[in-house]
């Protein structure tokens, strides 16, 4: 909702298209799904075909760090589910590409280290008990630093789930060129 209405939308690392029907309702124009896996793109096609008229959807096999689109091609670029599995250097490279192809908004999912679940794990570790502190979970400050490094400004964090959440959806804005 914070991004307002958008004409074109790019879903990077779309996977099986789980989010595409919801995202497609946000855009009034073309919706493009990108994933490395051709098999996943076929599933995404199935998820989207029932929700969009013929000709509004497109699909491309590509790496998030090297997108095959012109700069500023999409009003909203979304990347859900990828970043919790990618190391920092890969995230920053992908963020730069997301920023490059966006003419304004970038929406990204991050795994974070600021929920009650992490407080409990840190407490267990501090008293000598076994604790599970996953990798690639970032603080708000670390997320903001990665976004700045990619040339994006953070406009908001939305926690997904309750107090034990480990996921944020981050809305970032690409400054006008």
PDB file of C-alpha atoms in Angstrom:
ATOM      1  CA  UNK A   1       0.000   0.000   0.000  1.00  0.00           C
ATOM      2  CA  UNK A   2       2.835   2.392   0.790  1.00  0.00           C
ATOM      3  CA  UNK A   3       4.043   2.270  -2.832  1.00  0.00           C
ATOM      4  CA  UNK A   4       0.660   3.507  -4.089  1.00  0.00           C
ATOM      5  CA  UNK A   5      -0.499   2.470  -7.544  1.00  0.00           C
ATOM      6  CA  UNK A   6       2.066   1.086  -9.936  1.00  0.00           C
ATOM      7  CA  UNK A   7       1.920   0.414 -13.637  1.00  0.00           C
ATOM      8  CA  UNK A   8       4.699  -2.156 -14.169  1.00  0.00           C
ATOM      9  CA  UNK A   9       5.961  -4.774 -11.770  1.00  0.00           C
ATOM     10  CA  UNK A  10       8.983  -7.094 -11.740  1.00  0.00           C
ATOM     11  CA  UNK A  11       9.098 -10.091  -9.378  1.00  0.00           C
ATOM     12  CA  UNK A  12      12.727 -11.228  -9.047  1.00  0.00           C
ATOM     13  CA  UNK A  13      13.311 -14.781  -7.792  1.00  0.00           C
ATOM     14  CA  UNK A  14       9.608 -15.395  -8.333  1.00  0.00           C
ATOM     15  CA  UNK A  15      10.003 -19.110  -7.709  1.00  0.00           C
ATOM     16  CA  UNK A  16       6.733 -20.975  -8.152  1.00  0.00           C
ATOM     17  CA  UNK A  17       4.767 -17.734  -8.357  1.00  0.00           C
ATOM     18  CA  UNK A  18       3.320 -17.947  -4.867  1.00  0.00           C
ATOM     19  CA  UNK A  19       3.110 -14.148  -4.539  1.00  0.00           C
ATOM     20  CA  UNK A  20       2.357 -13.325  -8.175  1.00  0.00           C
ATOM     21  CA  UNK A  21      -1.466 -13.300  -7.989  1.00  0.00           C
ATOM     22  CA  UNK A  22      -1.349 -10.828  -5.090  1.00  0.00           C
ATOM     23  CA  UNK A  23       1.373  -8.718  -6.695  1.00  0.00           C
ATOM     24  CA  UNK A  24      -0.307  -8.724 -10.108  1.00  0.00           C
ATOM     25  CA  UNK A  25      -3.362  -7.093  -8.569  1.00  0.00           C
ATOM     26  CA  UNK A  26      -1.120  -4.167  -7.615  1.00  0.00           C
ATOM     27  CA  UNK A  27      -0.031  -3.398 -11.194  1.00  0.00           C
ATOM     28  CA  UNK A  28      -2.151  -1.941 -13.981  1.00  0.00           C
ATOM     29  CA  UNK A  29       0.343  -2.824 -16.718  1.00  0.00           C
ATOM     30  CA  UNK A  30       2.904  -5.535 -17.402  1.00  0.00           C
ATOM     31  CA  UNK A  31       3.959  -8.036 -14.759  1.00  0.00           C
ATOM     32  CA  UNK A  32       7.258  -9.856 -15.266  1.00  0.00           C
ATOM     33  CA  UNK A  33       8.465 -12.886 -13.293  1.00  0.00           C
ATOM     34  CA  UNK A  34      12.185 -13.706 -13.171  1.00  0.00           C
ATOM     35  CA  UNK A  35      13.793 -16.816 -11.752  1.00  0.00           C
ATOM     36  CA  UNK A  36      16.924 -18.878 -12.455  1.00  0.00           C
ATOM     37  CA  UNK A  37      14.887 -22.065 -12.699  1.00  0.00           C
ATOM     38  CA  UNK A  38      12.863 -22.741 -15.837  1.00  0.00           C
ATOM     39  CA  UNK A  39      10.802 -25.309 -13.912  1.00  0.00           C
ATOM     40  CA  UNK A  40       9.876 -22.695 -11.306  1.00  0.00           C
ATOM     41  CA  UNK A  41       8.997 -20.203 -14.049  1.00  0.00           C
ATOM     42  CA  UNK A  42       6.561 -22.760 -15.487  1.00  0.00           C
ATOM     43  CA  UNK A  43       4.868 -22.935 -12.079  1.00  0.00           C
ATOM     44  CA  UNK A  44       4.835 -19.142 -11.894  1.00  0.00           C
ATOM     45  CA  UNK A  45       3.188 -19.022 -15.325  1.00  0.00           C
ATOM     46  CA  UNK A  46       0.438 -21.269 -13.999  1.00  0.00           C
ATOM     47  CA  UNK A  47      -0.032 -19.102 -10.917  1.00  0.00           C
ATOM     48  CA  UNK A  48      -0.317 -15.944 -12.993  1.00  0.00           C
ATOM     49  CA  UNK A  49      -2.239 -17.114 -16.054  1.00  0.00           C
ATOM     50  CA  UNK A  50      -5.554 -17.298 -14.190  1.00  0.00           C
ATOM     51  CA  UNK A  51      -5.151 -13.779 -12.792  1.00  0.00           C
ATOM     52  CA  UNK A  52      -4.023 -11.670 -15.752  1.00  0.00           C
ATOM     53  CA  UNK A  53      -5.332 -11.148 -19.255  1.00  0.00           C
ATOM     54  CA  UNK A  54      -3.222 -12.573 -22.088  1.00  0.00           C
ATOM     55  CA  UNK A  55      -0.233 -10.407 -22.933  1.00  0.00           C
ATOM     56  CA  UNK A  56       0.199  -8.689 -19.556  1.00  0.00           C
ATOM     57  CA  UNK A  57       2.550 -11.316 -18.114  1.00  0.00           C
ATOM     58  CA  UNK A  58       6.104 -12.131 -19.182  1.00  0.00           C
ATOM     59  CA  UNK A  59       8.756 -14.490 -17.865  1.00  0.00           C
ATOM     60  CA  UNK A  60      12.564 -14.505 -17.976  1.00  0.00           C
ATOM     61  CA  UNK A  61      15.228 -16.869 -16.694  1.00  0.00           C
ATOM     62  CA  UNK A  62      17.897 -14.714 -15.086  1.00  0.00           C
ATOM     63  CA  UNK A  63      20.137 -14.186 -12.096  1.00  0.00           C
ATOM     64  CA  UNK A  64      19.049 -11.446  -9.673  1.00  0.00           C
ATOM     65  CA  UNK A  65      22.496  -9.890  -9.979  1.00  0.00           C
ATOM     66  CA  UNK A  66      22.353  -9.481 -13.776  1.00  0.00           C
ATOM     67  CA  UNK A  67      18.820  -8.633 -14.878  1.00  0.00           C
ATOM     68  CA  UNK A  68      18.144  -8.435 -18.642  1.00  0.00           C
ATOM     69  CA  UNK A  69      16.141  -5.194 -18.536  1.00  0.00           C
ATOM     70  CA  UNK A  70      16.831  -1.549 -19.313  1.00  0.00           C
ATOM     71  CA  UNK A  71      17.418   0.809 -16.436  1.00  0.00           C
ATOM     72  CA  UNK A  72      14.280   2.176 -14.779  1.00  0.00           C
ATOM     73  CA  UNK A  73      11.977  -0.284 -16.577  1.00  0.00           C
ATOM     74  CA  UNK A  74       9.601  -1.025 -13.670  1.00  0.00           C
ATOM     75  CA  UNK A  75       7.623   1.034 -11.168  1.00  0.00           C
ATOM     76  CA  UNK A  76       7.906  -1.663  -8.504  1.00  0.00           C
ATOM     77  CA  UNK A  77      10.589  -4.349  -8.216  1.00  0.00           C
ATOM     78  CA  UNK A  78       9.902  -7.105  -5.685  1.00  0.00           C
ATOM     79  CA  UNK A  79      12.262  -9.766  -4.334  1.00  0.00           C
ATOM     80  CA  UNK A  80      10.719 -12.074  -1.732  1.00  0.00           C
ATOM     81  CA  UNK A  81      12.305 -15.227  -0.367  1.00  0.00           C
ATOM     82  CA  UNK A  82      15.787 -14.860  -1.856  1.00  0.00           C
ATOM     83  CA  UNK A  83      17.841 -12.649   0.460  1.00  0.00           C
ATOM     84  CA  UNK A  84      17.677 -14.867   3.587  1.00  0.00           C
ATOM     85  CA  UNK A  85      19.661 -17.458   1.581  1.00  0.00           C
ATOM     86  CA  UNK A  86      22.274 -15.150   0.041  1.00  0.00           C
ATOM     87  CA  UNK A  87      25.558 -13.879   1.486  1.00  0.00           C
ATOM     88  CA  UNK A  88      26.144 -10.150   1.875  1.00  0.00           C
ATOM     89  CA  UNK A  89      28.135  -9.641  -1.345  1.00  0.00           C
ATOM     90  CA  UNK A  90      25.387 -11.329  -3.376  1.00  0.00           C
ATOM     91  CA  UNK A  91      22.662  -9.309  -1.656  1.00  0.00           C
ATOM     92  CA  UNK A  92      24.381  -5.997  -2.383  1.00  0.00           C
ATOM     93  CA  UNK A  93      24.980  -6.970  -6.019  1.00  0.00           C
ATOM     94  CA  UNK A  94      21.319  -7.975  -6.395  1.00  0.00           C
ATOM     95  CA  UNK A  95      20.129  -4.797  -4.632  1.00  0.00           C
ATOM     96  CA  UNK A  96      22.107  -2.685  -7.090  1.00  0.00           C
ATOM     97  CA  UNK A  97      20.405  -4.484  -9.974  1.00  0.00           C
ATOM     98  CA  UNK A  98      16.965  -4.111  -8.388  1.00  0.00           C
ATOM     99  CA  UNK A  99      17.652  -0.407  -7.982  1.00  0.00           C
ATOM    100  CA  UNK A 100      18.900  -0.107 -11.560  1.00  0.00           C
ATOM    101  CA  UNK A 101      15.756  -1.588 -13.132  1.00  0.00           C
ATOM    102  CA  UNK A 102      13.363   0.232 -10.782  1.00  0.00           C
ATOM    103  CA  UNK A 103      12.193   3.736 -11.537  1.00  0.00           C
ATOM    104  CA  UNK A 104      11.061   4.169  -7.931  1.00  0.00           C
ATOM    105  CA  UNK A 105      10.131   1.325  -5.565  1.00  0.00           C
ATOM    106  CA  UNK A 106      11.980  -1.801  -4.413  1.00  0.00           C
ATOM    107  CA  UNK A 107      10.364  -4.262  -1.992  1.00  0.00           C
ATOM    108  CA  UNK A 108      12.667  -6.886  -0.434  1.00  0.00           C
ATOM    109  CA  UNK A 109      12.337  -9.604   2.178  1.00  0.00           C
ATOM    110  CA  UNK A 110      15.075  -9.852   4.811  1.00  0.00           C
ATOM    111  CA  UNK A 111      15.605 -12.265   7.666  1.00  0.00           C
ATOM    112  CA  UNK A 112      16.175 -10.192  10.803  1.00  0.00           C
ATOM    113  CA  UNK A 113      17.789 -10.654  14.194  1.00  0.00           C
ATOM    114  CA  UNK A 114      15.571  -8.415  16.308  1.00  0.00           C
ATOM    115  CA  UNK A 115      12.556 -10.542  17.302  1.00  0.00           C
ATOM    116  CA  UNK A 116      11.831 -12.315  20.579  1.00  0.00           C
ATOM    117  CA  UNK A 117      13.053 -15.581  19.052  1.00  0.00           C
ATOM    118  CA  UNK A 118      16.547 -14.141  18.750  1.00  0.00           C
ATOM    119  CA  UNK A 119      16.422 -12.635  22.234  1.00  0.00           C
ATOM    120  CA  UNK A 120      15.619 -16.106  23.560  1.00  0.00           C
ATOM    121  CA  UNK A 121      18.504 -17.693  21.588  1.00  0.00           C
ATOM    122  CA  UNK A 122      20.971 -15.012  22.735  1.00  0.00           C
ATOM    123  CA  UNK A 123      19.820 -15.508  26.344  1.00  0.00           C
ATOM    124  CA  UNK A 124      20.325 -19.273  26.071  1.00  0.00           C
ATOM    125  CA  UNK A 125      23.811 -18.745  24.649  1.00  0.00           C
ATOM    126  CA  UNK A 126      24.749 -16.261  27.398  1.00  0.00           C
ATOM    127  CA  UNK A 127      23.926 -18.783  30.128  1.00  0.00           C
ATOM    128  CA  UNK A 128      25.818 -21.595  28.406  1.00  0.00           C
ATOM    129  CA  UNK A 129      22.946 -23.493  26.796  1.00  0.00           C
ATOM    130  CA  UNK A 130      22.829 -24.633  23.198  1.00  0.00           C
ATOM    131  CA  UNK A 131      21.491 -21.867  20.946  1.00  0.00           C
ATOM    132  CA  UNK A 132      20.635 -21.590  17.262  1.00  0.00           C
ATOM    133  CA  UNK A 133      21.627 -18.226  15.788  1.00  0.00           C
ATOM    134  CA  UNK A 134      21.085 -18.500  12.024  1.00  0.00           C
ATOM    135  CA  UNK A 135      23.311 -16.790   9.491  1.00  0.00           C
ATOM    136  CA  UNK A 136      22.101 -14.030   7.160  1.00  0.00           C
ATOM    137  CA  UNK A 137      19.796 -12.547   9.788  1.00  0.00           C
ATOM    138  CA  UNK A 138      20.459  -8.829  10.001  1.00  0.00           C
ATOM    139  CA  UNK A 139      19.739  -5.930  12.296  1.00  0.00           C
ATOM    140  CA  UNK A 140      17.766  -2.919  11.090  1.00  0.00           C
ATOM    141  CA  UNK A 141      21.011  -0.925  10.918  1.00  0.00           C
ATOM    142  CA  UNK A 142      22.697  -3.588   8.756  1.00  0.00           C
ATOM    143  CA  UNK A 143      19.739  -3.662   6.347  1.00  0.00           C
ATOM    144  CA  UNK A 144      19.810   0.128   6.058  1.00  0.00           C
ATOM    145  CA  UNK A 145      23.570   0.036   5.389  1.00  0.00           C
ATOM    146  CA  UNK A 146      23.133  -2.512   2.576  1.00  0.00           C
ATOM    147  CA  UNK A 147      20.353  -0.435   1.058  1.00  0.00           C
ATOM    148  CA  UNK A 148      22.484   2.735   1.183  1.00  0.00           C
ATOM    149  CA  UNK A 149      25.392   0.862  -0.389  1.00  0.00           C
ATOM    150  CA  UNK A 150      23.081  -0.053  -3.287  1.00  0.00           C
ATOM    151  CA  UNK A 151      21.818   3.520  -3.658  1.00  0.00           C
ATOM    152  CA  UNK A 152      18.407   2.926  -2.072  1.00  0.00           C
ATOM    153  CA  UNK A 153      16.661   4.809   0.702  1.00  0.00           C
ATOM    154  CA  UNK A 154      14.607   2.788   3.200  1.00  0.00           C
ATOM    155  CA  UNK A 155      11.011   4.012   3.493  1.00  0.00           C
ATOM    156  CA  UNK A 156       9.709   1.382   5.884  1.00  0.00           C
ATOM    157  CA  UNK A 157      10.051  -1.978   7.616  1.00  0.00           C
ATOM    158  CA  UNK A 158       7.096  -4.323   8.058  1.00  0.00           C
ATOM    159  CA  UNK A 159       7.492  -7.262  10.404  1.00  0.00           C
ATOM    160  CA  UNK A 160       5.925 -10.448   9.066  1.00  0.00           C
ATOM    161  CA  UNK A 161       4.310 -12.507  11.798  1.00  0.00           C
ATOM    162  CA  UNK A 162       4.078 -11.931  15.512  1.00  0.00           C
ATOM    163  CA  UNK A 163       6.654 -11.143  18.166  1.00  0.00           C
ATOM    164  CA  UNK A 164       8.720 -14.232  17.251  1.00  0.00           C
ATOM    165  CA  UNK A 165       8.966 -13.101  13.634  1.00  0.00           C
ATOM    166  CA  UNK A 166      12.251 -13.524  11.819  1.00  0.00           C
ATOM    167  CA  UNK A 167      11.188 -11.726   8.639  1.00  0.00           C
ATOM    168  CA  UNK A 168      10.874  -8.120   7.502  1.00  0.00           C
ATOM    169  CA  UNK A 169       9.524  -6.766   4.266  1.00  0.00           C
ATOM    170  CA  UNK A 170      11.501  -3.616   3.487  1.00  0.00           C
ATOM    171  CA  UNK A 171      10.198  -0.895   1.193  1.00  0.00           C
ATOM    172  CA  UNK A 172      13.004   1.122  -0.385  1.00  0.00           C
ATOM    173  CA  UNK A 173      12.962   3.979  -2.847  1.00  0.00           C
ATOM    174  CA  UNK A 174      15.355   4.526  -5.712  1.00  0.00           C
ATOM    175  CA  UNK A 175      16.125   8.247  -5.964  1.00  0.00           C
ATOM    176  CA  UNK A 176      15.258   9.853  -9.296  1.00  0.00           C
ATOM    177  CA  UNK A 177      18.126   9.886 -11.763  1.00  0.00           C
TER     178      UNK A 177
END
